[in-house]
Coordinates of C-alpha atoms in Angstrom, one line a residue:
Chain Q
M1467 CA 0.0 0.0 0.0
N1468 CA 1.2 3.5 -0.8
S1469 CA 1.3 6.2 1.8
I1470 CA 0.9 9.9 1.1
D1471 CA 3.6 12.2 2.1
T1472 CA 1.3 14.6 3.9
K1473 CA 3.7 17.5 3.5
T1474 CA 3.0 17.5 -0.3
I1475 CA -0.8 17.5 -0.4
R1476 CA -1.2 21.2 -0.8
M1477 CA -0.6 23.3 -3.9
G1478 CA 1.2 26.0 -1.9
G1479 CA 2.9 28.6 -4.0
L1480 CA 1.7 27.0 -7.2
A1481 CA -1.9 28.1 -6.6
P1482 CA -1.4 31.9 -6.4
T1483 CA 1.1 31.8 -9.3
G1484 CA -1.4 29.9 -11.4
V1485 CA -4.3 32.2 -10.5
V1486 CA -2.3 35.4 -11.3
L1487 CA -0.5 34.1 -14.4
G1488 CA -3.6 32.3 -15.7
G1489 CA -5.8 35.3 -14.9
L1490 CA -3.5 37.7 -16.7
V1491 CA -3.2 35.5 -19.7
G1492 CA -6.9 35.0 -19.6
L1493 CA -7.9 38.6 -19.4
G1494 CA -5.2 39.6 -21.8
G1495 CA -6.3 37.0 -24.3
I1496 CA -9.9 38.1 -24.2
A1497 CA -8.9 41.8 -24.4
A1498 CA -6.7 41.0 -27.4
S1499 CA -9.5 39.1 -29.0
I1500 CA -11.9 42.0 -28.7
A1501 CA -9.2 44.4 -30.0
L1502 CA -8.5 42.1 -33.0
G1503 CA -11.9 40.6 -33.4
A1504 CA -13.7 42.9 -35.8
D1505 CA -12.8 42.5 -39.4
E1506 CA -14.4 43.6 -42.7
S1507 CA -17.2 41.0 -42.2
G1508 CA -18.1 42.4 -38.8
W1509 CA -17.9 40.7 -35.4
T1510 CA -18.6 37.2 -36.5
N1511 CA -14.9 36.2 -36.3
F1512 CA -14.7 37.4 -32.7
W1513 CA -17.9 35.6 -31.6
K1514 CA -17.0 32.4 -33.3
S1515 CA -13.6 32.4 -31.7
Y1516 CA -15.2 33.2 -28.4
I1517 CA -17.7 30.4 -28.5
F1518 CA -15.0 28.0 -29.8
A1519 CA -12.7 28.8 -26.9
F1520 CA -15.6 28.8 -24.4
M1521 CA -16.7 25.4 -25.5
V1522 CA -13.2 24.0 -25.0
I1523 CA -13.0 25.0 -21.4
T1524 CA -16.6 24.2 -20.7
G1525 CA -16.1 20.7 -22.1
I1526 CA -13.1 20.1 -19.8
S1527 CA -14.9 21.4 -16.7
L1528 CA -18.1 19.5 -17.5
G1529 CA -16.0 16.3 -17.8
G1530 CA -14.7 16.9 -14.3
L1531 CA -18.3 17.2 -12.9
F1532 CA -19.3 14.0 -14.8
F1533 CA -16.3 12.1 -13.4
V1534 CA -16.9 13.2 -9.8
M1535 CA -20.6 12.1 -10.0
L1536 CA -19.7 8.9 -11.7
Q1537 CA -17.3 8.0 -8.9
H1538 CA -20.0 8.6 -6.3
I1539 CA -22.6 6.7 -8.3
T1540 CA -20.4 3.7 -8.5
R1541 CA -19.0 4.2 -5.0
A1542 CA -15.6 3.8 -6.6
G1543 CA -12.6 3.2 -4.4
W1544 CA -9.6 3.5 -6.8
S1545 CA -10.3 7.0 -7.9
V1546 CA -10.3 8.8 -4.5
V1547 CA -6.7 10.1 -4.9
V1548 CA -7.5 11.8 -8.2
R1549 CA -11.0 12.9 -7.3
R1550 CA -10.0 16.2 -5.8
L1551 CA -8.2 17.1 -9.0
S1552 CA -11.3 16.5 -11.1
E1553 CA -13.2 18.5 -8.5
G1554 CA -10.8 21.3 -9.3
F1555 CA -11.8 21.2 -12.9
A1556 CA -15.5 20.9 -12.0
S1557 CA -15.2 23.9 -9.7
N1558 CA -14.8 26.1 -12.8
L1559 CA -18.5 25.6 -13.5
R1560 CA -19.2 27.9 -10.5
W1561 CA -17.9 31.0 -12.4
L1562 CA -18.0 29.8 -16.0
W1563 CA -21.5 31.3 -16.4
I1564 CA -20.0 34.7 -16.3
A1565 CA -18.1 34.0 -19.5
F1566 CA -21.4 33.0 -21.2
V1567 CA -23.3 36.1 -20.1
P1568 CA -21.9 38.2 -23.1
V1569 CA -23.3 35.6 -25.5
I1570 CA -26.7 35.7 -23.8
I1571 CA -26.7 39.5 -24.0
L1572 CA -25.7 39.3 -27.6
V1573 CA -28.7 37.1 -28.4
W1574 CA -31.0 39.2 -26.3
S1575 CA -29.9 42.5 -27.9
G1576 CA -31.1 41.3 -31.3
E1577 CA -27.6 41.3 -32.7
G1578 CA -27.3 37.5 -32.2
A1579 CA -27.3 36.9 -36.0
V1580 CA -23.5 37.5 -36.1
L1581 CA -23.1 34.2 -34.4
Y1582 CA -26.4 32.3 -34.7
P1583 CA -28.2 32.7 -38.0
W1584 CA -31.6 31.8 -36.4
A1585 CA -31.4 34.9 -34.2
D1586 CA -32.2 37.0 -37.3
P1587 CA -36.0 37.1 -37.8
V1588 CA -35.6 37.9 -41.5
V1589 CA -33.5 34.8 -42.1
V1590 CA -36.1 32.7 -40.2
Q1591 CA -39.0 34.1 -42.2
N1592 CA -37.4 33.2 -45.5
D1593 CA -36.4 29.6 -44.6
P1594 CA -39.3 27.1 -44.3
V1595 CA -37.1 24.8 -42.1
L1596 CA -36.2 27.6 -39.7
L1597 CA -39.8 28.7 -39.6
K1598 CA -40.7 25.2 -38.3
K1599 CA -37.9 25.4 -35.7
A1600 CA -38.8 29.0 -34.7
G1601 CA -40.5 27.9 -31.5
Y1602 CA -37.4 26.2 -30.2
L1603 CA -34.8 28.6 -31.6
D1604 CA -36.4 31.6 -30.1
P1605 CA -34.0 34.1 -28.4
T1606 CA -36.0 34.2 -25.2
F1607 CA -36.5 30.5 -24.9
W1608 CA -32.9 29.9 -25.9
S1609 CA -31.6 32.3 -23.2
I1610 CA -33.8 30.7 -20.5
R1611 CA -32.5 27.3 -21.4
A1612 CA -28.9 28.6 -21.3
I1613 CA -29.4 30.1 -17.9
C1614 CA -30.9 26.8 -16.6
F1615 CA -28.0 24.8 -17.9
L1616 CA -25.4 27.2 -16.4
F1617 CA -27.3 27.2 -13.1
I1618 CA -27.6 23.4 -12.9
W1619 CA -23.8 23.0 -13.5
A1620 CA -22.9 25.7 -11.0
A1621 CA -25.2 24.2 -8.4
L1622 CA -24.0 20.7 -8.9
A1623 CA -20.3 21.8 -8.8
Q1624 CA -21.0 23.8 -5.7
F1625 CA -22.6 20.9 -4.0
F1626 CA -20.1 18.1 -4.9
V1627 CA -17.0 20.2 -4.5
G1628 CA -18.3 21.9 -1.4
Q1629 CA -19.3 18.7 0.4
S1630 CA -16.0 17.1 -0.5
I1631 CA -13.9 19.9 0.8
R1632 CA -15.9 20.3 4.0
Q1633 CA -15.4 16.6 4.7
D1634 CA -11.6 17.3 4.8
S1635 CA -12.0 19.3 7.9
D1636 CA -14.9 17.6 9.7
G1637 CA -14.3 14.0 8.5
D1638 CA -18.1 13.4 8.4
V1639 CA -18.8 10.2 6.6
S1640 CA -22.5 11.2 6.1
R1641 CA -21.2 13.7 3.5
T1642 CA -20.1 10.8 1.4
R1643 CA -23.5 9.2 1.7
R1644 CA -25.2 12.5 0.9
M1645 CA -23.1 12.8 -2.3
Q1646 CA -23.8 9.2 -3.3
A1647 CA -27.5 9.8 -2.9
A1648 CA -27.4 13.0 -4.9
A1649 CA -25.2 11.6 -7.7
P1650 CA -27.9 9.8 -9.7
V1651 CA -30.1 12.8 -9.8
G1652 CA -27.1 15.0 -10.6
I1653 CA -25.9 12.8 -13.4
L1654 CA -29.4 12.8 -14.9
L1655 CA -29.6 16.6 -14.8
Y1656 CA -26.0 16.8 -16.2
G1657 CA -26.9 14.4 -19.0
I1658 CA -29.9 16.4 -20.2
S1659 CA -28.3 19.8 -19.7
Q1660 CA -24.9 19.0 -21.4
T1661 CA -26.8 17.4 -24.3
F1662 CA -29.0 20.4 -24.9
A1663 CA -26.1 22.8 -24.3
G1664 CA -24.2 21.1 -27.1
I1665 CA -27.2 21.3 -29.3
D1666 CA -28.1 24.9 -28.4
W1667 CA -24.7 26.4 -28.5
V1668 CA -22.8 24.5 -31.2
M1669 CA -25.3 22.6 -33.4
T1670 CA -27.5 25.6 -34.0
L1671 CA -24.5 27.5 -35.5
E1672 CA -25.8 25.7 -38.6
P1673 CA -29.5 26.0 -37.7
T1674 CA -31.1 24.0 -40.5
W1675 CA -28.9 21.0 -39.8
F1676 CA -29.7 18.4 -37.1
S1677 CA -28.2 15.2 -35.8
T1678 CA -29.7 13.2 -32.9
M1679 CA -26.1 12.0 -32.2
F1680 CA -24.8 15.5 -31.6
G1681 CA -25.3 15.6 -27.8
V1682 CA -23.5 12.3 -27.4
Y1683 CA -20.7 13.5 -29.7
W1684 CA -20.3 16.6 -27.6
F1685 CA -20.1 14.4 -24.5
A1686 CA -17.3 12.4 -26.1
V1687 CA -15.5 15.6 -27.0
S1688 CA -15.9 16.9 -23.4
L1689 CA -14.5 13.7 -21.8
T1690 CA -11.6 13.6 -24.2
G1691 CA -10.5 17.0 -23.0
F1692 CA -11.2 16.3 -19.4
F1693 CA -9.4 12.9 -19.1
S1694 CA -6.4 14.4 -20.9
C1695 CA -6.3 17.4 -18.6
L1696 CA -6.7 15.2 -15.5
I1697 CA -3.6 13.2 -16.5
L1698 CA -1.7 16.3 -17.3
L1699 CA -2.6 18.0 -14.0
A1700 CA -1.7 14.8 -12.0
C1701 CA 1.7 14.5 -13.9
F1702 CA 2.4 18.2 -13.5
L1703 CA 1.6 18.3 -9.7
Q1704 CA 3.7 15.2 -9.1
S1705 CA 6.7 16.5 -11.1
A1706 CA 6.4 19.7 -9.0
G1707 CA 6.8 17.6 -5.9
R1708 CA 3.1 17.4 -4.9
L1709 CA 1.0 14.4 -4.1
K1710 CA 4.1 12.2 -3.3
G1711 CA 3.1 8.6 -2.9
A1712 CA -0.5 9.3 -3.6
I1713 CA -1.0 8.7 -7.3
S1714 CA 0.7 5.4 -8.4
K1715 CA 1.3 3.8 -11.8
D1716 CA -1.9 1.9 -11.3
H1717 CA -3.9 5.1 -11.1
Y1718 CA -2.3 6.5 -14.2
Q1719 CA -3.0 3.2 -16.0
D1720 CA -6.7 3.6 -15.1
M1721 CA -6.8 7.2 -16.2
G1722 CA -5.2 6.1 -19.4
K1723 CA -7.8 3.4 -19.8
L1724 CA -10.5 6.0 -19.4
L1725 CA -8.9 8.3 -22.0
F1726 CA -8.5 5.4 -24.3
A1727 CA -12.2 4.3 -23.8
F1728 CA -13.9 7.7 -23.9
G1729 CA -11.5 9.9 -25.8
V1730 CA -10.4 7.5 -28.5
V1731 CA -12.7 4.5 -29.0
F1732 CA -16.1 6.0 -27.8
W1733 CA -15.4 9.3 -29.7
A1734 CA -14.6 7.4 -32.9
Y1735 CA -17.6 5.2 -32.5
I1736 CA -20.0 8.1 -32.0
G1737 CA -18.4 10.2 -34.7
Y1738 CA -18.6 7.4 -37.2
S1739 CA -22.2 6.5 -36.2
Q1740 CA -23.2 10.1 -36.8
F1741 CA -21.4 10.2 -40.1
M1742 CA -22.5 6.8 -41.4
L1743 CA -26.2 7.4 -41.1
I1744 CA -26.0 10.7 -42.8
W1745 CA -23.7 9.5 -45.5
Y1746 CA -25.9 6.4 -46.2
A1747 CA -29.2 8.2 -46.3
N1748 CA -27.7 11.0 -48.4
I1749 CA -30.4 13.6 -47.6
P1750 CA -29.3 17.1 -48.5
I1751 CA -30.5 18.7 -45.3
E1752 CA -28.3 16.3 -43.3
T1753 CA -25.3 16.1 -45.6
G1754 CA -25.0 19.9 -45.8
W1755 CA -23.2 19.9 -42.5
F1756 CA -20.5 17.5 -43.7
L1757 CA -20.2 19.2 -47.1
P1758 CA -17.8 22.1 -46.1
R1759 CA -16.0 19.8 -43.7
Q1760 CA -15.0 17.6 -46.7
M1761 CA -13.9 20.5 -48.9
G1762 CA -10.9 22.8 -49.1
P1763 CA -8.6 22.8 -46.1
W1764 CA -11.3 21.3 -43.9
K1765 CA -10.9 17.9 -45.5
W1766 CA -7.3 17.7 -44.2
V1767 CA -8.6 18.7 -40.7
S1768 CA -11.2 15.9 -41.0
L1769 CA -8.5 13.4 -42.0
L1770 CA -6.3 14.7 -39.2
L1771 CA -9.1 14.0 -36.7
I1772 CA -9.6 10.4 -38.0
L1773 CA -5.8 9.7 -37.8
G1774 CA -4.8 11.9 -34.9
H1775 CA -7.8 11.5 -32.7
F1776 CA -8.4 7.8 -33.3
A1777 CA -5.8 5.8 -35.2
L1778 CA -2.6 7.1 -33.7
P1779 CA -3.8 7.3 -30.0
F1780 CA -5.5 3.9 -30.4
V1781 CA -2.2 2.2 -31.3
L1782 CA -0.3 4.3 -28.6
L1783 CA -2.7 3.6 -25.8
V1784 CA -3.9 0.1 -26.4
S1785 CA -1.0 -1.5 -24.6
R1786 CA -0.5 -1.6 -20.9
W1787 CA 3.0 -0.2 -20.7
P1788 CA 2.4 3.3 -22.2
K1789 CA -0.4 3.9 -19.7
R1790 CA 1.9 3.0 -16.8
W1791 CA 4.8 5.1 -18.1
K1792 CA 4.0 8.6 -16.8
N1793 CA 6.0 10.6 -19.3
A1794 CA 4.6 8.7 -22.3
L1795 CA 1.1 9.0 -21.0
A1796 CA 1.5 12.8 -20.4
A1797 CA 2.8 13.2 -24.0
I1798 CA -0.2 11.4 -25.3
A1799 CA -2.6 13.3 -23.1
L1800 CA -1.1 16.6 -24.4
W1801 CA -1.6 15.4 -27.9
M1802 CA -5.2 14.5 -27.1
V1803 CA -6.0 17.9 -25.6
L1804 CA -4.7 19.4 -28.9
M1805 CA -6.9 17.1 -30.9
M1806 CA -9.9 18.0 -28.7
I1807 CA -9.3 21.6 -29.4
V1808 CA -9.0 20.9 -33.2
D1809 CA -12.2 18.9 -32.9
V1810 CA -14.1 21.8 -31.3
Y1811 CA -12.7 24.1 -33.9
W1812 CA -13.9 21.7 -36.6
L1813 CA -17.3 21.7 -35.0
V1814 CA -17.7 25.4 -34.7
M1815 CA -15.9 27.1 -37.7
P1816 CA -16.9 25.6 -41.0
T1817 CA -19.7 27.2 -42.9
M1818 CA -21.1 27.2 -46.4
S1819 CA -23.5 29.5 -48.0
A1820 CA -26.9 27.8 -48.2
K1821 CA -27.7 29.8 -51.3
A1822 CA -24.6 28.5 -53.1
V1823 CA -25.5 24.9 -52.2
H1824 CA -29.1 25.5 -53.4
D1825 CA -28.0 27.0 -56.7
A1826 CA -25.4 24.4 -57.6
T1827 CA -26.5 21.8 -60.0
N1828 CA -24.0 19.2 -58.8
L1829 CA -21.4 18.5 -56.2
M1830 CA -18.4 19.0 -58.5
E1831 CA -19.5 22.5 -59.2
L1832 CA -19.2 23.3 -55.5
V1833 CA -15.9 21.5 -55.2
D1834 CA -14.5 23.6 -58.1
A1835 CA -15.8 26.8 -56.7
V1836 CA -14.1 26.0 -53.3
D1837 CA -10.9 25.1 -55.0
A1838 CA -11.0 28.3 -57.1
G1839 CA -11.6 30.3 -54.0
T1840 CA -14.9 31.8 -55.1
L1841 CA -16.9 29.9 -52.5
S1842 CA -16.0 30.1 -48.8
V1843 CA -16.1 27.1 -46.5
G1844 CA -15.4 29.2 -43.4
W1845 CA -11.7 28.5 -43.3
N1846 CA -10.4 31.6 -41.7
L1847 CA -7.6 30.9 -39.3
T1848 CA -7.1 34.2 -37.5
V1849 CA -5.1 35.5 -34.6
T1850 CA -8.4 36.0 -32.8
N1851 CA -8.9 32.2 -32.8
F1852 CA -5.6 31.8 -30.9
T1853 CA -6.0 34.8 -28.6
A1854 CA -9.5 33.7 -27.6
L1855 CA -8.3 30.1 -27.0
V1856 CA -5.2 31.0 -25.1
G1857 CA -7.3 33.5 -23.0
M1858 CA -9.9 30.9 -22.1
L1859 CA -7.2 28.3 -21.3
G1860 CA -5.6 30.9 -19.1
L1861 CA -8.9 31.3 -17.3
L1862 CA -9.2 27.5 -17.0
V1863 CA -5.8 27.4 -15.3
A1864 CA -6.6 30.3 -13.0
G1865 CA -10.0 28.9 -12.1
T1866 CA -8.6 25.4 -11.4
C1867 CA -5.8 26.7 -9.3
A1868 CA -8.3 28.9 -7.4
G1869 CA -10.5 25.9 -6.8
L1870 CA -7.6 23.9 -5.4
W1871 CA -5.9 26.8 -3.6
R1872 CA -7.2 26.4 0.0
C1873 CA -7.9 22.7 0.1
S1874 CA -5.9 19.5 0.2
L1875 CA -5.1 17.9 -3.1
V1876 CA -6.6 14.6 -2.0
P1877 CA -9.9 14.1 -0.1
A1878 CA -8.0 13.5 3.1
A1879 CA -11.0 12.3 5.1
D1880 CA -12.7 10.2 2.5
P1881 CA -13.7 6.8 3.9
R1882 CA -12.3 5.1 0.8
L1883 CA -8.9 6.9 0.7
D1884 CA -7.1 3.8 2.1
E1885 CA -8.7 1.6 -0.5
S1886 CA -7.6 4.0 -3.2
L1887 CA -4.0 4.0 -2.0
A1888 CA -3.9 0.2 -1.9
F1889 CA -5.3 0.0 -5.5
E1890 CA -3.6 -2.3 -7.9
N1891 CA -4.4 -3.4 -11.4
L1892 CA -4.2 -7.1 -11.7
Chain I
M664 CA -14.5 -32.5 -5.4
T665 CA -17.6 -32.6 -3.2
T666 CA -15.9 -33.8 0.0
S667 CA -15.5 -31.0 2.5
P668 CA -12.1 -30.3 4.0
V669 CA -13.2 -31.7 7.3
Q670 CA -14.1 -35.0 5.8
A671 CA -11.0 -35.0 3.8
D672 CA -8.9 -34.5 6.9
A673 CA -10.6 -37.4 8.6
R674 CA -9.5 -39.8 6.0
P675 CA -6.9 -42.3 7.4
D676 CA -4.8 -42.3 4.2
A677 CA -4.0 -38.6 4.2
M678 CA -0.4 -38.5 3.3
V679 CA 2.0 -36.6 5.4
V680 CA 5.8 -36.8 5.1
D681 CA 6.3 -38.1 8.6
D682 CA 4.2 -41.3 8.3
M683 CA 5.1 -42.4 4.8
N684 CA 8.1 -44.5 3.8
P685 CA 9.3 -43.4 0.3
D686 CA 10.9 -46.8 -0.3
T687 CA 7.7 -48.9 0.0
G688 CA 5.3 -46.4 -1.6
T689 CA 3.6 -47.9 -4.6
S690 CA 3.0 -44.5 -6.3
Q691 CA 5.6 -42.1 -7.7
L692 CA 6.3 -38.8 -6.0
W693 CA 5.0 -35.9 -8.1
G694 CA 5.8 -33.0 -5.9
L695 CA 6.0 -31.5 -2.4
A696 CA 3.5 -29.0 -1.0
A697 CA 4.0 -26.6 1.8
E698 CA 0.9 -25.4 3.6
F699 CA 0.6 -21.8 4.8
S700 CA -2.2 -20.0 6.6
T701 CA -1.7 -16.4 5.5
P702 CA -1.1 -14.6 2.2
A703 CA 1.9 -12.8 3.7
A704 CA 3.5 -16.2 4.6
I705 CA 3.1 -17.6 1.1
M706 CA 4.3 -14.4 -0.4
E707 CA 7.6 -14.6 1.6
A708 CA 7.9 -18.3 0.7
A709 CA 7.4 -17.6 -3.0
K710 CA 10.1 -15.0 -3.0
K711 CA 12.6 -17.5 -1.4
V712 CA 11.6 -20.4 -3.7
H713 CA 12.0 -18.1 -6.7
A714 CA 15.4 -17.0 -5.4
A715 CA 16.5 -20.6 -5.0
G716 CA 16.1 -21.0 -8.7
Y717 CA 13.2 -23.5 -9.0
R718 CA 11.1 -23.4 -12.2
W719 CA 8.5 -26.1 -12.0
W720 CA 6.5 -24.9 -9.1
D721 CA 3.2 -23.1 -8.4
C722 CA 1.1 -21.5 -5.7
H723 CA -2.5 -22.4 -4.9
T724 CA -4.5 -19.9 -3.1
P725 CA -8.3 -19.4 -2.3
F726 CA -8.3 -15.9 -3.8
P727 CA -5.9 -13.8 -6.0
V728 CA -3.1 -12.6 -3.8
H729 CA -1.9 -9.2 -5.1
G730 CA 1.8 -9.2 -6.0
L731 CA 2.2 -13.0 -5.8
D732 CA 2.9 -13.3 -9.5
F733 CA 5.6 -10.7 -9.1
A734 CA 7.1 -12.5 -6.1
M735 CA 7.1 -15.8 -8.1
G736 CA 8.9 -14.1 -10.9
I737 CA 6.1 -14.8 -13.4
K738 CA 6.4 -12.7 -16.6
Y739 CA 3.5 -10.6 -17.8
T740 CA 1.3 -12.5 -20.2
I741 CA 1.8 -12.2 -24.0
L742 CA -1.9 -12.8 -24.5
P743 CA -2.6 -9.1 -25.5
I744 CA -0.1 -9.3 -28.3
I745 CA -1.7 -12.5 -29.6
V746 CA -5.1 -10.8 -29.3
F747 CA -3.9 -7.8 -31.3
F748 CA -2.9 -9.9 -34.2
G749 CA -6.1 -12.0 -33.9
G750 CA -8.1 -8.7 -34.1
L751 CA -6.0 -7.5 -37.1
T752 CA -6.7 -10.8 -38.9
G753 CA -10.4 -10.1 -38.4
T754 CA -10.0 -6.6 -39.7
C755 CA -8.3 -7.7 -42.9
L756 CA -10.6 -10.7 -43.4
A757 CA -13.7 -8.6 -43.0
L758 CA -12.4 -6.0 -45.4
L759 CA -11.4 -8.7 -48.0
L760 CA -14.7 -10.5 -47.6
Q761 CA -16.7 -7.3 -48.4
V762 CA -14.5 -6.2 -51.3
F763 CA -14.7 -9.7 -52.6
T764 CA -18.5 -10.1 -52.4
N765 CA -19.4 -6.6 -53.4
S766 CA -17.2 -5.9 -56.4
L767 CA -15.3 -9.0 -57.4
E768 CA -15.1 -9.8 -61.1
L769 CA -12.4 -12.2 -62.2
N770 CA -11.9 -15.5 -64.0
I771 CA -9.9 -18.2 -62.4
W772 CA -7.7 -19.8 -65.1
A773 CA -10.0 -18.0 -67.6
I774 CA -12.5 -20.8 -67.2
V775 CA -14.3 -20.4 -63.8
P776 CA -16.1 -17.0 -63.7
V777 CA -16.3 -15.6 -60.2
V778 CA -18.6 -12.6 -59.8
G779 CA -19.6 -10.8 -56.7
Y780 CA -23.0 -9.4 -55.8
Q781 CA -22.4 -6.0 -57.5
F782 CA -25.3 -4.1 -56.0
E783 CA -25.3 -0.4 -56.4
V784 CA -26.8 1.3 -53.3
S785 CA -27.9 4.9 -53.5
G786 CA -25.3 5.7 -56.1
K787 CA -22.3 4.8 -53.9
P788 CA -19.2 3.2 -55.4
L789 CA -19.1 -0.6 -55.1
I790 CA -16.1 -0.4 -52.8
S791 CA -17.3 2.2 -50.2
L792 CA -15.2 2.0 -47.0
P793 CA -17.8 3.8 -44.8
A794 CA -20.3 1.1 -45.5
F795 CA -17.8 -1.7 -44.7
I796 CA -16.8 -0.3 -41.3
P797 CA -19.6 -1.9 -39.2
V798 CA -18.8 -5.3 -40.5
I799 CA -15.1 -4.7 -40.1
F800 CA -15.7 -3.6 -36.5
E801 CA -17.8 -6.6 -35.6
V802 CA -15.5 -9.2 -37.2
T803 CA -12.5 -7.5 -35.4
V804 CA -14.3 -7.8 -32.1
L805 CA -15.3 -11.4 -32.8
F806 CA -11.8 -12.5 -33.7
S807 CA -10.3 -10.6 -30.8
A808 CA -12.8 -12.3 -28.4
L809 CA -12.2 -15.8 -29.8
T810 CA -8.5 -15.3 -29.8
T811 CA -8.6 -14.1 -26.1
V812 CA -10.5 -17.2 -25.0
G813 CA -8.6 -19.6 -27.2
G814 CA -5.3 -18.0 -26.3
M815 CA -6.1 -18.0 -22.6
L816 CA -6.9 -21.8 -22.8
F817 CA -3.8 -22.5 -24.8
L818 CA -1.4 -20.5 -22.6
N819 CA -2.9 -22.1 -19.5
K820 CA -2.7 -25.6 -21.0
L821 CA -6.5 -26.0 -20.6
P822 CA -8.6 -27.9 -20.6
C823 CA -6.8 -30.0 -18.0
L824 CA -8.7 -33.1 -17.1
Y825 CA -6.4 -34.4 -14.4
H826 CA -3.9 -32.7 -12.2
P827 CA -2.1 -34.4 -9.3
V828 CA -2.8 -31.5 -7.0
L829 CA -6.5 -32.3 -7.2
K830 CA -5.8 -35.9 -6.0
S831 CA -4.6 -34.9 -2.6
P832 CA -7.6 -34.4 -0.2
K833 CA -5.3 -32.2 1.9
L834 CA -4.9 -29.6 -0.8
K835 CA -8.7 -29.1 -1.1
R836 CA -8.4 -26.4 1.5
A837 CA -6.7 -24.3 -1.2
T838 CA -10.3 -23.4 -2.2
D839 CA -11.1 -22.4 1.4
D840 CA -8.6 -21.0 3.8
R841 CA -5.1 -22.4 3.2
F842 CA -2.3 -21.4 0.9
Y843 CA -0.1 -24.0 -0.8
L844 CA 3.2 -23.8 -2.5
V845 CA 3.9 -26.9 -4.6
I846 CA 7.3 -27.8 -6.1
E847 CA 7.2 -30.5 -8.7
S848 CA 9.7 -33.4 -8.7
R849 CA 10.5 -32.9 -12.4
D850 CA 12.2 -29.6 -11.6
P851 CA 15.9 -29.9 -12.5
K852 CA 16.7 -28.5 -9.0
F853 CA 14.5 -31.0 -7.2
V854 CA 16.5 -33.2 -4.9
R855 CA 14.2 -34.6 -2.2
P856 CA 16.2 -33.9 0.9
R857 CA 17.4 -30.5 -0.2
T858 CA 13.9 -29.4 -1.4
E859 CA 12.4 -30.7 1.8
E860 CA 15.0 -28.7 3.8
L861 CA 14.1 -25.6 1.8
L862 CA 10.4 -26.0 2.3
E863 CA 10.9 -26.7 6.1
S864 CA 13.0 -23.5 6.3
L865 CA 9.9 -21.5 5.1
K866 CA 8.2 -22.7 8.3
P867 CA 5.1 -24.1 6.7
D868 CA 2.1 -25.3 8.8
A869 CA 2.5 -28.7 7.1
L870 CA 4.5 -30.5 4.5
I871 CA 2.5 -32.7 2.1
E872 CA 3.6 -35.3 -0.4
L873 CA 1.8 -35.4 -3.7
E874 CA 1.7 -38.6 -5.8
A875 CA 1.4 -38.5 -9.5

């Protein structure tokens, strides 16, 4: 059985450093995005970059909340030593709503069409499909839903993180029972809210398109980001001399398994299932979403995702030894975070003019127009994309450090801590 | 296998080293078993027997004892590698099967015409990888699963219809509350007095002879 070096279970100086540096990078990145955001086509570039970067850190934080509730629901013993780290990610949901307020204000103010085409009444009136969806894609109803999701996540994060941290000081086992009782309800609320958040915030960027798989795909994206970040945080803290003797090779192996299962295999399974049905049925209203993603530069990004998000990590993570070799696992996790970011970018950015698709007589005409540069597929890699992403990642670092600042890095009074320390893979 | 340990102990012919004369025994000695009552004791014993250089020996415990494999010096199984290639075989076979049945058109020796079912579905090419993936996936899983089970049986030399350890009524407590370390007589290092001495030095609760 491992034993924790109790002198190393606090972040100490790392926390304020992380909060200050992350906060500065975060605010600087957002400010730079605002300064650089407007171009000749208006503010669309800024808002798309913003929602892209926001979804990246929301996905990672939501994954943390899911993982915490999953451990309580299954009464898992092995994961106790890494649960506080995932609570650190989940704790971001307590403030993340602030970063979404600008988007809600944007939609409320009637200018929402720069981001969401359905927010423009004229567009809706002229599109029979959008007219049918107008009841759901209504700015007021949309905003109420968004506020509900953000409130649910903040409340769940507050409950699970708060109970767990308070248990550190009072050692009250009934808190564990309370969290176990709340987890099934919480995970149900989480499942519904994260599904509809994915649909409302990302899928409706292309409002005529729909996929019943999209919520699950967003779940897979979110868990890819979370498990990679969990591994990276654990590796970072241990290399900085924290959590000595707490997280063993066996814990890394299990986190690697979860990354392999959710981030590689499940992601590919869901992504393929979504693609295959649309490809096979070949109905224009459904294939329209994949059209720009298979043209111009986007087709290379799509291939990169198949190879880099599935084939390569599948081969790298399928064996036992890379998951038990901390440095190798950290390198793979870093690559997977990058792939998750590319994936979100691939979800948010591509667009194609519906009129051009409607007017084209065949597919090759569109392909030629894209190759000739006369038809845009939304490929617009700007500095704003990077500043927004770096800014939001800075806020994620700052928020996670703030969440772990005043508490122990392991749930020191958890009744299953000893079980977790003794955990071994057979 | 239905006799309980208590009944087994009560049998008069239970073989213990002290009351058996090796010269007059009708059966051949298969191995020696040392009985322990705690996982920690067998763990220590396994380390010493491994250090002494024995190769044909095993431990029998009522439940998996963590770290015992390591103490015994057992290498990690090669089963995953076999399964990987089993799965890869399934992948290739499923791909070939579908390409073969969907689009094949060839004449063997220019006499036997072999033509696949060349159905055109919703204007897709005859060889469309996206349509093949579900079958490729399923056959890969099937082959991996069969290779796992088959490889496990092969590597464990199963099915094993007879094993000398099962013959001794004493060792039936290995399924209940005792831990046994068995050294087989075919081990090149097995020399009865010396092996007995080694096992005695491990301070077992009992030393049991096993006949073939």
